[in-house]
Amino acid sequence: MKTILVPEKENLSQASQTILEAVAAKMGKIPNLYATIGYSSASLKAMLDTETTLSHDSSYSAKEREAINLIVSQINNCDYCLAAHTMIGKMRGFSEEDTIAIRKGVYNDAKLNAVILLAKSIVSNKGTADESDLNRFFEVGYDEKALVELAALIALRSFTNYVFANTKIPVDFPAAAKL
């Protein structure tokens, strides 16, 4: 397999460089995955714009979105995103034990666990959720808006999971615990 290298910012298009400079200003660094996605400025912009858009007027809090990121990355076996979102999840208030429970699909909050199990079902079944998981999601109080946003969040995280799966770039976050 061809080795995909994490590009130096200066070797990317001016559009990607500009986007990555804004990322560095916000995050204090340019994550390897973002730099790699920067091979395509359109993909980098689309990913970041989607992430920003889904964080405004969202059915989900930042903490809930991290739980979704964790379960999707677990099902997709993405070590990079598991590492990054475990760290971010802890910044959002989850403990190490919480992040592991989420990844196992056994979180102790019934409403959040319904989201986690539905996301797990959607990813595991290539888009089509188990009816029981879908019913539980609606029974705990989520609506159609939340379902559509969940599908968008899954697609977004799957994108980054797939980029890592096909590049195997170095993980530049502390490794997530193995299950």
Tab-separated table of C-alpha atoms in Angstrom:
chain	number	residue	atom	x	y	z
A	1	MET	CA	0.000	0.000	0.000
A	2	LYS	CA	1.172	3.510	-0.756
A	3	THR	CA	2.277	5.410	2.342
A	4	ILE	CA	0.233	8.558	2.822
A	5	LEU	CA	2.220	11.246	4.569
A	6	VAL	CA	0.853	14.043	6.690
A	7	PRO	CA	1.555	17.060	4.516
A	8	GLU	CA	3.377	20.130	5.703
A	9	LYS	CA	0.967	23.046	5.622
A	10	GLU	CA	3.218	24.865	3.140
A	11	ASN	CA	2.826	21.998	0.640
A	12	LEU	CA	-0.950	22.375	0.495
A	13	SER	CA	-3.058	24.754	-1.568
A	14	GLN	CA	-3.430	28.331	-0.376
A	15	ALA	CA	-7.081	27.594	0.454
A	16	SER	CA	-6.100	24.688	2.725
A	17	GLN	CA	-3.320	26.738	4.316
A	18	THR	CA	-5.758	29.510	5.183
A	19	ILE	CA	-8.248	27.056	6.698
A	20	LEU	CA	-5.532	25.262	8.666
A	21	GLU	CA	-4.179	28.561	10.025
A	22	ALA	CA	-7.647	29.214	11.459
A	23	VAL	CA	-7.700	25.685	12.917
A	24	ALA	CA	-4.300	26.249	14.542
A	25	ALA	CA	-5.465	29.556	16.024
A	26	LYS	CA	-8.537	27.867	17.521
A	27	MET	CA	-7.012	24.545	18.624
A	28	GLY	CA	-3.410	25.513	19.236
A	29	LYS	CA	-2.231	22.951	16.687
A	30	ILE	CA	-3.089	21.416	13.346
A	31	PRO	CA	-4.162	17.824	13.956
A	32	ASN	CA	-2.583	15.342	11.553
A	33	LEU	CA	-6.001	14.273	10.303
A	34	TYR	CA	-6.996	17.846	9.449
A	35	ALA	CA	-3.703	18.416	7.651
A	36	THR	CA	-4.244	15.211	5.679
A	37	ILE	CA	-7.806	16.154	4.778
A	38	GLY	CA	-6.212	19.423	3.623
A	39	TYR	CA	-4.963	17.614	0.510
A	40	SER	CA	-8.477	18.579	-0.615
A	41	SER	CA	-9.371	22.107	0.470
A	42	ALA	CA	-12.993	21.474	-0.545
A	43	SER	CA	-13.192	18.421	1.717
A	44	LEU	CA	-11.531	20.235	4.605
A	45	LYS	CA	-13.871	23.206	4.247
A	46	ALA	CA	-16.938	20.976	3.922
A	47	MET	CA	-15.982	18.979	7.021
A	48	LEU	CA	-15.358	22.046	9.181
A	49	ASP	CA	-18.418	23.898	7.880
A	50	THR	CA	-20.602	20.855	8.561
A	51	GLU	CA	-19.192	20.506	12.061
A	52	THR	CA	-19.831	24.191	12.783
A	53	THR	CA	-23.322	24.114	11.324
A	54	LEU	CA	-24.297	21.017	13.312
A	55	SER	CA	-23.165	22.686	16.531
A	56	HIS	CA	-25.626	25.596	16.142
A	57	ASP	CA	-29.367	25.179	16.724
A	58	SER	CA	-28.647	21.522	17.351
A	59	SER	CA	-30.750	18.879	19.010
A	60	TYR	CA	-27.558	17.790	20.767
A	61	SER	CA	-25.252	19.493	23.238
A	62	ALA	CA	-21.494	19.491	22.655
A	63	LYS	CA	-21.218	16.687	25.217
A	64	GLU	CA	-23.866	14.594	23.437
A	65	ARG	CA	-22.152	15.152	20.085
A	66	GLU	CA	-18.932	13.790	21.592
A	67	ALA	CA	-20.792	10.681	22.745
A	68	ILE	CA	-22.015	10.202	19.164
A	69	ASN	CA	-18.474	10.740	17.864
A	70	LEU	CA	-17.166	8.109	20.270
A	71	ILE	CA	-19.666	5.380	19.419
A	72	VAL	CA	-19.364	5.957	15.663
A	73	SER	CA	-15.568	5.881	15.861
A	74	GLN	CA	-15.713	2.730	17.986
A	75	ILE	CA	-17.938	0.891	15.508
A	76	ASN	CA	-15.717	2.066	12.639
A	77	ASN	CA	-12.548	1.034	14.541
A	78	CYS	CA	-10.927	4.456	14.110
A	79	ASP	CA	-8.038	4.757	16.558
A	80	TYR	CA	-7.406	8.361	15.510
A	81	CYS	CA	-10.936	9.613	16.177
A	82	LEU	CA	-11.253	7.523	19.340
A	83	ALA	CA	-8.123	9.204	20.683
A	84	ALA	CA	-9.235	12.705	19.702
A	85	HIS	CA	-12.830	12.353	20.877
A	86	THR	CA	-11.896	10.657	24.133
A	87	MET	CA	-9.775	13.703	24.912
A	88	ILE	CA	-12.495	16.134	23.793
A	89	GLY	CA	-15.165	14.132	25.631
A	90	LYS	CA	-13.181	14.519	28.843
A	91	MET	CA	-12.935	18.261	28.168
A	92	ARG	CA	-16.747	18.260	27.838
A	93	GLY	CA	-17.209	16.597	31.239
A	94	PHE	CA	-17.072	12.859	30.626
A	95	SER	CA	-14.795	10.737	32.802
A	96	GLU	CA	-12.532	8.040	31.365
A	97	GLU	CA	-15.084	5.477	32.589
A	98	ASP	CA	-17.879	7.382	30.825
A	99	THR	CA	-16.006	7.338	27.512
A	100	ILE	CA	-15.511	3.586	27.805
A	101	ALA	CA	-19.182	3.010	28.709
A	102	ILE	CA	-20.266	5.091	25.711
A	103	ARG	CA	-18.007	3.090	23.405
A	104	LYS	CA	-19.549	-0.120	24.799
A	105	GLY	CA	-23.073	1.266	24.358
A	106	VAL	CA	-23.939	0.992	28.055
A	107	TYR	CA	-24.022	4.583	29.303
A	108	ASN	CA	-26.058	5.119	32.495
A	109	ASP	CA	-28.263	7.966	31.231
A	110	ALA	CA	-31.316	6.490	29.459
A	111	LYS	CA	-31.830	9.390	27.043
A	112	LEU	CA	-28.198	9.652	25.961
A	113	ASN	CA	-27.901	5.887	25.803
A	114	ALA	CA	-30.870	5.802	23.386
A	115	VAL	CA	-28.903	8.117	21.054
A	116	ILE	CA	-25.748	6.041	21.452
A	117	LEU	CA	-27.555	2.789	20.704
A	118	LEU	CA	-29.325	4.277	17.682
A	119	ALA	CA	-26.048	5.618	16.294
A	120	LYS	CA	-24.443	2.221	16.882
A	121	SER	CA	-27.336	0.516	15.099
A	122	ILE	CA	-27.225	2.871	12.117
A	123	VAL	CA	-23.462	2.456	11.648
A	124	SER	CA	-23.478	-1.297	12.259
A	125	ASN	CA	-26.321	-1.833	9.800
A	126	LYS	CA	-24.957	0.405	7.023
A	127	GLY	CA	-27.600	3.063	7.528
A	128	THR	CA	-30.710	1.158	8.483
A	129	ALA	CA	-31.377	1.182	12.220
A	130	ASP	CA	-32.958	-1.644	14.138
A	131	GLU	CA	-36.605	-0.755	14.688
A	132	SER	CA	-36.308	-1.226	18.462
A	133	ASP	CA	-33.436	1.285	18.632
A	134	LEU	CA	-35.375	3.779	16.551
A	135	ASN	CA	-38.487	3.343	18.703
A	136	ARG	CA	-36.472	3.789	21.930
A	137	PHE	CA	-34.979	7.010	20.511
A	138	PHE	CA	-38.433	8.512	19.955
A	139	GLU	CA	-39.815	7.118	23.238
A	140	VAL	CA	-37.197	8.992	25.294
A	141	GLY	CA	-38.214	12.283	23.695
A	142	TYR	CA	-36.212	12.814	20.525
A	143	ASP	CA	-37.932	13.994	17.361
A	144	GLU	CA	-37.479	13.924	13.597
A	145	LYS	CA	-35.060	16.878	13.669
A	146	ALA	CA	-32.835	14.966	16.071
A	147	LEU	CA	-32.956	11.869	13.843
A	148	VAL	CA	-31.876	13.815	10.768
A	149	GLU	CA	-29.104	15.557	12.710
A	150	LEU	CA	-27.942	12.214	14.073
A	151	ALA	CA	-27.607	10.903	10.510
A	152	ALA	CA	-25.583	14.011	9.594
A	153	LEU	CA	-23.303	13.623	12.639
A	154	ILE	CA	-22.744	9.958	11.790
A	155	ALA	CA	-21.877	10.853	8.197
A	156	LEU	CA	-19.449	13.535	9.353
A	157	ARG	CA	-17.650	11.260	11.793
A	158	SER	CA	-17.642	8.367	9.340
A	159	PHE	CA	-15.891	10.645	6.845
A	160	THR	CA	-12.999	11.284	9.225
A	161	ASN	CA	-12.975	7.619	10.251
A	162	TYR	CA	-12.685	6.600	6.597
A	163	VAL	CA	-9.903	9.074	5.871
A	164	PHE	CA	-7.892	7.615	8.743
A	165	ALA	CA	-8.706	4.023	7.736
A	166	ASN	CA	-7.276	4.656	4.297
A	167	THR	CA	-4.259	6.756	5.248
A	168	LYS	CA	-3.121	5.315	8.595
A	169	ILE	CA	-1.480	8.616	9.449
A	170	PRO	CA	0.155	8.948	12.880
A	171	VAL	CA	-2.246	9.580	15.766
A	172	ASP	CA	-1.253	12.804	17.491
A	173	PHE	CA	-3.564	12.561	20.512
A	174	PRO	CA	-3.203	10.334	23.584
A	175	ALA	CA	-4.417	6.839	22.672
A	176	ALA	CA	-7.869	5.816	23.820
A	177	ALA	CA	-8.089	2.790	26.083
A	178	LYS	CA	-8.597	-0.508	24.299
A	179	LEU	CA	-11.904	-2.263	24.941
